[in-house]
Amino acid sequence: MPPDAGRAAEKVARQSYGKLIAFLAARSRDVPAAEDALSEALASALRVWPERGIPGNPEAWLLVAARRNLMQAARHRTVEANAQTTISVAFEEAEERMNAAGSAVFPDERLKLLFACTHPAIDSSVHTALMLQTVPGIEAKIIARSFVVSPEAMSQRLVRAKVKIRDAGIPFAVPPRPALPGRLAAVLSAIYAAYGLGWDGLDGENERHSLAGEAIWLGRALLAVLPDEPEAVGLLSLMLHCEARRSARRGGDGRYVPLDEQDTTAWNAIMIAEADALLRKAGSFDRFGPFQCQAAIQSVHAARRLSGTTDWQALTTLYAALVMMKPTLGARVSQAAVIGRASSAAAGLEQLDKLDPRDIASYQPYWAVRAFLLTQVGDHTAAADAYMTAIGLSDSPAVRDFLAGRLKDARQAI
Amino acid sequence: MQYALIIREAAEDFARRSDPAYRDGWVAYSQALAQAGIMTGGAGLTGPETGTIVRRKGEDHDVQDGPYPDGKEQLGGFYLIDVPDMDTALEWAIRVPISDKGSVEVRPRLQM
């Protein structure tokens, strides 16, 4: 096969997968059937295109082929005639929209899919996985690896969720205005969680890195259709800020490098500029929210590239706002770390002591921050003990080695 | 729900047991389990060369020095933890400070 035909098929599959699934499942809501039909269509594209050339509109070609497969499958299942009609009508509508070339209707279809995947009727623990599989079409195997579950368990969960979409009649639609903010929050969380999976998987796993890329792509797709949602703008800004620092997070020898020791010249200046421009744009709507707040926090860190210093006071203010809006454990632990820098280590420890012991027992960042602050106040014995717990809770060899170095220093200071 | 984390180490892992950094990793991991209040049992075991294997042979017993001749990994120890579900057990399994030559198997405890 000429490589370009294969490449063309892959490109269409990557860019249009979610959109095509949305079209194909628009009426029936039967995502699994749509997926089968589309993967068959892709297989025939790989057979036919190298011989007959790449069609002028590969997307439309795939849609027509997948539609044919669906109709055949429906005939096989001897679906009642009225369902057949429904499917046909849905397709004709879909094709009409497809052929209204260049209209912004495409991302809109993908967006409907995002809202279906993160519907409150779907267990929120599957939102991210379902979204990653349905919209950019990532293999369940890769998703399972990122979530640390067996591929079989992940597949079962995804199948269950898809059956529920079909059987519970979950709408493929952007929710009406009054319901939008609440529903959008679920979409944003799912995208950010996908980014987080890619962010964590840094120890030589390219697959996970691509999850971070997919999340950013989803963030952009969302913005294309909801340009006036400041939290969606804030989320993209936040992800770009984090992504800009990716290569600085490990030394040449694979060593873990904490944020305040990173070489700022290794940060991606173009991404930072885009992230800051987005943050300003979000601010112009005058509707502040947690994602904008987290993007602003990252923007303060990014400013060190030019000023050479970190404005801990500004970070204290931003974390206070974040904890007021969304008092997650992560936000509260980071807040304590920042207070430890802005005012005193003792004040930071005081913040940590306010947390519920049950919540932090196996929360690694808490123990790492606690150990650091205990070192600052000179309690090296307690610091060493906290470092031990932090090491035991780490799942990354690079982080473990970094903390072991700090543990050694603490022990020597006792 | 109780799960066993069955840890199999490779020959080089067993060789590293005298290395304080490797030992520290295990002490830290055990401490983290204890701190989380989920550890209900477990033990580290001495190397496979110290084992003795007993098999039934009809009316007699066949007694053999270890190690059990089986593959690249040998049982190094196990933990018994009490957590809500398999996902949480797997979260703990990926924290086990084992090299990429070894493995951790997660198995639910048999309910009697």
XYZ file of C-alpha atoms in Angstrom:
526
model
C 0.000 0.000 0.000
C 1.349 3.483 -0.807
C 2.106 5.066 2.543
C 0.100 8.206 1.739
C -3.187 6.285 1.419
C -2.577 4.724 4.809
C -1.593 8.082 6.214
C -4.669 9.750 4.768
C -6.912 7.119 6.320
C -5.161 7.503 9.656
C -5.462 11.277 9.507
C -9.184 11.210 8.767
C -9.671 8.588 11.444
C -7.889 10.740 13.999
C -9.549 14.002 13.083
C -13.039 12.799 12.309
C -13.582 9.724 14.446
C -15.675 11.406 17.106
C -17.591 13.473 14.635
C -18.472 10.460 12.492
C -19.518 8.410 15.519
C -21.721 11.299 16.591
C -23.379 11.349 13.169
C -23.787 7.614 12.993
C -25.218 7.308 16.491
C -27.255 10.516 16.308
C -30.638 8.825 16.198
C -30.085 5.294 17.401
C -27.708 6.401 20.216
C -26.139 3.023 19.675
C -22.482 3.955 20.006
C -21.114 0.380 19.843
C -22.942 -0.287 16.562
C -21.641 3.002 15.151
C -18.114 2.085 16.192
C -18.324 -1.301 14.499
C -19.659 0.259 11.313
C -16.948 2.915 11.245
C -14.070 0.540 11.921
C -15.326 -1.643 9.067
C -15.448 1.443 6.841
C -11.877 2.318 7.820
C -10.774 -1.196 6.997
C -12.305 -0.949 3.527
C -10.729 2.498 3.056
C -7.331 0.915 3.673
C -8.152 -1.671 1.020
C -9.737 0.593 -1.595
C -7.897 3.923 -1.406
C -4.463 2.614 -2.384
C -6.019 1.139 -5.562
C -8.447 3.882 -6.569
C -6.774 6.879 -4.988
C -7.771 8.961 -1.996
C -11.291 10.394 -2.425
C -11.789 14.156 -2.606
C -13.782 14.164 0.613
C -12.437 11.230 2.686
C -14.784 12.049 5.541
C -17.902 11.822 3.428
C -16.576 8.607 1.863
C -16.179 7.041 5.304
C -19.610 8.237 6.392
C -21.297 6.719 3.366
C -19.413 3.446 3.811
C -20.130 3.279 7.538
C -23.756 4.093 6.894
C -23.977 1.188 4.466
C -22.448 -1.109 7.103
C -24.924 0.091 9.714
C -27.876 -0.498 7.414
C -26.629 -4.001 6.695
C -26.142 -4.678 10.380
C -29.627 -3.362 11.057
C -31.047 -5.632 8.367
C -29.196 -8.530 9.925
C -30.810 -7.799 13.213
C -34.178 -7.579 11.442
C -34.973 -4.331 13.097
C -38.573 -3.193 12.636
C -39.206 -1.105 9.586
C -39.779 2.108 11.493
C -36.380 1.942 13.133
C -34.904 1.462 9.669
C -36.617 4.624 8.514
C -35.352 6.510 11.523
C -31.817 5.425 10.767
C -32.138 6.450 7.125
C -33.555 9.843 8.003
C -30.781 10.431 10.511
C -28.215 9.618 7.873
C -29.714 11.824 5.257
C -29.683 14.682 7.746
C -26.129 13.875 8.715
C -24.981 13.748 5.125
C -26.672 17.003 4.359
C -24.795 18.596 7.198
C -21.569 16.931 6.119
C -21.921 18.328 2.655
C -22.629 21.822 3.905
C -18.850 21.996 3.703
C -16.832 24.283 5.884
C -19.670 25.000 8.283
C -18.829 24.978 11.966
C -21.280 22.152 12.445
C -18.572 19.511 12.750
C -17.052 20.386 16.095
C -20.594 20.897 17.274
C -21.308 17.209 16.647
C -18.230 16.284 18.626
C -19.380 18.543 21.407
C -22.737 16.732 21.636
C -20.776 13.557 22.073
C -18.754 15.148 24.886
C -21.947 16.051 26.703
C -23.348 12.545 26.232
C -20.167 10.947 27.616
C -20.197 13.138 30.725
C -23.938 12.995 31.365
C -24.873 12.811 35.076
C -26.564 9.456 34.418
C -23.162 7.989 33.527
C -20.993 7.116 36.507
C -18.463 9.939 36.728
C -15.584 7.501 37.156
C -16.000 6.463 33.497
C -16.484 9.959 32.026
C -12.860 10.462 31.038
C -12.309 6.960 29.701
C -15.530 7.030 27.689
C -14.715 10.445 26.271
C -11.205 9.373 25.239
C -12.499 6.294 23.507
C -15.479 7.870 21.811
C -14.224 11.264 20.695
C -10.606 10.873 19.588
C -11.019 7.107 19.317
C -8.198 5.978 21.605
C -7.863 2.238 22.123
C -9.317 0.831 25.339
C -5.973 -0.900 25.927
C -4.100 2.401 26.175
C -6.835 3.950 28.313
C -6.725 0.958 30.659
C -2.971 1.311 31.063
C -3.327 4.957 32.024
C -6.019 4.206 34.564
C -4.148 1.185 35.973
C -6.943 -1.321 35.430
C -6.908 -4.477 33.382
C -7.890 -3.986 29.718
C -10.792 -6.433 30.220
C -12.166 -4.461 33.162
C -11.853 -1.207 31.213
C -13.617 -2.648 28.163
C -16.467 -3.893 30.343
C -16.884 -0.478 31.911
C -16.928 1.256 28.556
C -19.436 -1.194 27.114
C -21.706 -0.764 30.143
C -21.565 3.012 29.803
C -22.401 2.867 26.087
C -25.316 0.540 26.676
C -26.592 2.987 29.255
C -26.379 5.887 26.800
C -28.530 3.893 24.427
C -30.975 2.387 26.905
C -31.446 5.414 29.129
C -32.006 7.627 26.118
C -29.199 10.000 27.013
C -29.478 12.911 24.582
C -26.798 13.747 22.048
C -27.213 17.444 22.518
C -25.642 20.529 23.978
C -27.704 21.222 27.120
C -29.926 24.317 27.176
C -28.425 27.512 28.624
C -29.726 27.181 32.205
C -28.255 23.692 32.534
C -25.043 24.449 30.639
C -22.699 25.628 33.429
C -23.241 22.504 35.548
C -22.974 20.152 32.589
C -19.989 21.989 31.166
C -18.164 21.520 34.476
C -18.340 17.745 33.957
C -16.952 18.061 30.410
C -14.098 20.282 31.608
C -13.273 17.925 34.478
C -13.161 14.931 32.137
C -10.806 16.745 29.751
C -8.577 17.914 32.598
C -8.489 14.392 34.037
C -7.360 13.124 30.624
C -4.609 15.731 30.667
C -3.650 14.635 34.170
C -3.234 11.033 33.012
C -0.812 12.200 30.355
C 0.930 14.473 32.840
C 1.562 11.662 35.323
C 2.798 9.251 32.702
C 6.154 10.817 32.210
C 8.443 7.920 32.928
C 9.186 6.962 29.364
C 5.638 6.405 28.206
C 4.869 8.064 24.923
C 1.336 6.732 24.873
C 0.449 8.754 27.887
C 2.107 11.812 26.493
C -0.279 11.503 23.593
C -3.179 11.541 26.081
C -2.020 14.990 27.156
C -1.992 15.974 23.486
C -5.505 14.584 22.986
C -6.751 16.516 26.008
C -5.357 19.764 24.625
C -6.929 18.977 21.266
C -10.291 18.359 22.978
C -9.892 21.655 24.823
C -9.368 23.427 21.506
C -12.327 21.650 19.914
C -14.496 22.742 22.827
C -13.358 26.328 22.423
C -14.169 26.272 18.723
C -17.855 25.838 19.573
C -18.105 27.527 22.961
C -15.800 30.521 22.505
C -17.620 32.552 25.162
C -17.245 30.153 28.089
C -14.466 31.624 30.253
C -13.894 28.359 32.143
C -13.321 26.476 28.881
C -10.802 29.175 27.903
C -9.229 28.882 31.366
C -8.880 25.115 31.046
C -7.007 25.379 27.746
C -4.760 28.067 29.228
C -4.037 25.837 32.230
C -3.155 22.813 30.087
C -0.889 24.858 27.817
C 0.949 26.315 30.813
C 1.612 22.826 32.166
C 2.543 21.474 28.737
C 5.030 24.312 28.209
C 7.115 22.903 31.069
C 7.013 19.260 30.028
C 10.624 18.869 28.900
C 11.968 20.744 31.939
C 10.410 18.266 34.374
C 13.177 15.713 33.951
C 16.936 16.229 33.883
C 19.088 14.802 31.090
C 19.592 11.679 33.209
C 15.849 11.211 33.777
C 16.043 12.798 37.204
C 12.861 14.467 38.586
C 13.212 18.266 38.674
C 10.767 20.149 40.937
C 9.136 23.310 39.562
C 11.280 25.834 41.434
C 14.502 24.169 40.266
C 13.495 23.912 36.606
C 15.586 25.598 33.929
C 13.173 28.251 32.673
C 14.946 28.478 29.321
C 13.695 24.942 28.666
C 10.060 26.103 28.935
C 8.145 26.573 25.701
C 7.795 30.355 25.345
C 5.263 30.146 22.513
C 2.894 27.968 24.535
C 3.256 30.238 27.548
C 2.404 33.271 25.420
C -0.698 31.564 24.052
C -1.710 30.424 27.548
C -1.377 33.959 28.928
C -3.321 35.462 26.017
C -6.122 32.942 26.651
C -6.127 33.811 30.334
C -6.545 37.516 29.517
C -9.359 36.655 27.120
C -11.092 34.580 29.816
C -10.729 37.451 32.256
C -12.555 39.808 29.900
C -15.809 37.895 30.506
C -15.645 38.804 34.166
C -16.868 35.371 35.320
C -14.029 33.930 37.379
C -13.910 30.190 38.066
C -11.631 27.401 39.292
C -9.994 26.635 35.921
C -9.162 30.285 35.291
C -7.817 30.424 38.837
C -5.552 27.415 38.284
C -4.380 28.885 34.977
C -3.585 32.160 36.773
C -1.552 30.205 39.354
C 0.471 28.575 36.577
C 0.865 31.971 34.912
C 2.468 33.347 38.102
C 4.931 30.435 38.061
C 5.622 31.037 34.368
C 6.469 34.685 35.052
C 9.666 33.522 36.766
C 11.048 33.015 33.252
C 11.296 36.802 32.881
C 11.523 38.145 36.435
C 13.699 35.419 37.914
C 11.559 35.366 41.053
C 8.249 33.834 42.142
C 5.521 36.074 43.522
C 4.500 33.901 46.500
C 2.128 36.584 47.780
C 0.119 36.512 44.543
C 0.032 32.715 44.739
C -1.280 32.876 48.318
C -4.155 35.082 47.162
C -4.963 32.848 44.183
C -4.910 29.662 46.265
C -7.222 31.255 48.838
C -9.647 31.966 45.976
C -9.277 28.442 44.550
C -9.904 26.784 47.920
C -12.983 28.964 48.385
C -14.386 27.876 45.007
C -13.193 24.258 44.971
C -11.684 22.976 48.220
C -10.062 19.836 46.801
C -7.340 18.060 48.721
C -4.771 18.943 46.063
C -5.649 22.629 46.221
C -5.435 22.690 50.018
C -2.059 20.940 50.124
C -0.646 23.275 47.453
C -2.044 26.216 49.392
C -0.138 25.094 52.492
C 3.062 24.779 50.438
C 2.624 28.312 49.095
C 1.853 29.748 52.549
C 4.994 27.962 53.747
C 6.964 29.984 51.195
C 5.092 33.307 51.461
C 4.918 33.666 55.237
C 6.619 30.864 57.183
C 7.076 27.117 57.217
C 5.277 26.997 60.565
C 2.236 28.705 59.038
C 2.294 26.173 56.203
C 2.375 23.279 58.663
C -0.522 24.843 60.531
C -2.526 24.708 57.286
C -1.622 21.050 56.787
C -2.685 20.217 60.327
C -6.202 21.418 59.525
C -6.705 18.556 57.038
C -8.611 15.421 58.028
C -6.103 12.628 58.821
C -8.285 10.114 56.951
C -8.068 12.158 53.755
C -4.302 12.511 53.756
C -3.244 9.066 55.010
C -2.384 7.886 51.490
C -2.115 11.213 49.658
C 1.488 11.452 48.476
C 1.746 15.242 47.878
C 0.690 15.929 51.488
C 3.610 13.915 52.878
C 6.114 15.424 50.452
C 5.040 18.990 51.329
C 4.913 18.171 55.035
C 8.428 16.710 54.948
C 9.728 19.799 53.146
C 8.141 22.217 55.649
C 9.361 20.154 58.639
C 12.902 20.429 57.252
C 12.442 24.212 57.037
C 11.448 24.465 60.719
C 14.420 22.258 61.664
C 12.486 19.181 62.837
C 14.641 16.761 60.846
C 13.509 13.621 62.666
C 9.845 14.208 61.823
C 10.879 15.326 58.318
C 12.709 12.041 57.694
C 9.655 10.119 58.835
C 7.371 12.111 56.514
C 9.807 11.604 53.615
C 9.645 7.853 54.232
C 5.846 7.909 53.930
C 6.048 10.096 50.817
C 8.520 7.653 49.219
C 6.283 4.706 50.089
C 3.321 6.422 48.428
C 5.159 7.351 45.200
C 4.500 5.325 42.096
C 7.254 6.933 40.021
C 10.866 5.743 40.367
C 12.137 9.227 39.439
C 10.106 10.892 42.208
C 11.157 8.165 44.644
C 14.853 8.795 43.917
C 14.409 12.545 44.274
C 12.732 12.163 47.672
C 15.375 9.629 48.757
C 17.981 12.354 48.177
C 16.074 14.741 50.424
C 15.610 11.995 53.026
C 19.364 11.510 53.107
C 19.887 15.237 53.760
C 17.283 15.188 56.548
C 18.920 12.182 58.210
C 22.337 13.825 58.069
C 20.943 16.936 59.735
C 19.504 15.013 62.698
C -12.346 -6.626 50.739
C -8.980 -8.225 51.301
C -6.353 -8.578 48.593
C -2.933 -10.183 48.561
C -0.155 -8.300 46.802
C 2.141 -11.116 45.747
C 5.592 -9.783 45.009
C 7.919 -11.671 42.701
C 11.474 -10.453 42.447
C 14.068 -11.099 39.771
C 17.546 -12.409 40.590
C 18.975 -8.873 40.502
C 16.307 -7.680 42.945
C 17.305 -10.403 45.407
C 20.927 -9.378 44.896
C 20.040 -5.754 45.732
C 18.498 -6.629 49.077
C 21.711 -5.675 50.875
C 21.586 -2.198 49.255
C 20.283 0.300 51.858
C 18.480 2.360 49.187
C 16.505 -0.688 48.000
C 15.714 -1.691 51.575
C 14.629 1.855 52.386
C 12.138 1.725 49.545
C 10.462 -1.330 51.091
C 10.512 0.135 54.584
C 8.935 3.307 53.189
C 6.274 1.325 51.350
C 5.394 -0.724 54.442
C 5.228 2.490 56.452
C 2.863 4.047 53.921
C 0.580 0.979 54.103
C 0.581 1.076 57.898
C -0.099 4.814 57.900
C -3.088 4.299 55.611
C -4.380 1.696 58.087
C -5.030 -0.942 55.416
C -2.335 -3.534 56.092
C -3.754 -6.702 57.623
C -0.740 -8.937 57.191
C 2.185 -9.938 55.084
C 5.831 -10.866 55.222
C 9.034 -10.477 53.333
C 10.721 -13.813 52.672
C 14.364 -14.784 52.465
C 15.763 -15.661 49.046
C 14.577 -18.717 47.078
C 17.893 -20.525 47.651
C 16.968 -20.790 51.358
C 13.718 -22.643 50.617
C 12.972 -26.309 50.913
C 10.225 -27.917 48.867
C 8.133 -30.813 50.069
C 6.038 -32.952 47.707
C 3.794 -35.906 48.383
C 4.894 -39.093 46.663
C 2.189 -41.636 47.439
C 2.891 -42.715 51.012
C 6.229 -40.891 51.144
C 7.470 -37.337 50.895
C 9.997 -35.988 48.498
C 12.028 -33.199 50.101
C 14.128 -30.923 47.898
C 16.272 -27.856 48.360
C 14.903 -24.699 46.723
C 14.662 -22.719 44.605
C 11.631 -23.987 42.821
C 12.803 -24.178 39.191
C 10.371 -21.786 37.599
C 11.074 -18.834 35.369
C 12.863 -15.594 36.019
C 10.846 -14.364 38.993
C 10.704 -15.855 42.445
C 8.369 -15.134 45.325
C 9.933 -12.391 47.453
C 7.113 -11.683 49.870
C 3.506 -10.626 50.127
C 1.215 -8.086 51.728
C -2.381 -8.558 52.734
C -4.359 -5.323 52.458
C -7.943 -4.393 53.198
C -9.269 -1.890 50.639
C -12.693 -1.138 49.105
C -12.056 -2.581 45.627
C -9.649 -3.929 43.028
C -8.933 -0.447 41.651
C -7.653 0.700 45.037
C -5.606 -2.493 45.402
C -4.023 -1.791 42.002
C -3.233 1.767 43.117
C -1.185 0.247 45.938
C 0.349 -2.345 43.636
C 1.922 0.298 41.390
C 3.599 1.850 44.441
C 5.525 -1.330 45.241
C 9.195 -0.359 44.805
C 10.041 -3.267 42.547
C 12.275 -3.043 39.466
C 10.792 -3.613 36.019
C 12.246 -7.120 36.130
C 9.856 -8.176 38.892
C 6.078 -8.183 39.175
C 3.214 -7.763 41.606
C 0.157 -9.953 41.378
C -3.050 -8.733 43.009
C -5.425 -11.476 44.146
C -8.616 -11.294 46.192
C -8.554 -13.282 49.394
C -10.725 -16.407 49.357
C -13.852 -15.881 51.437
C -14.510 -18.887 53.679
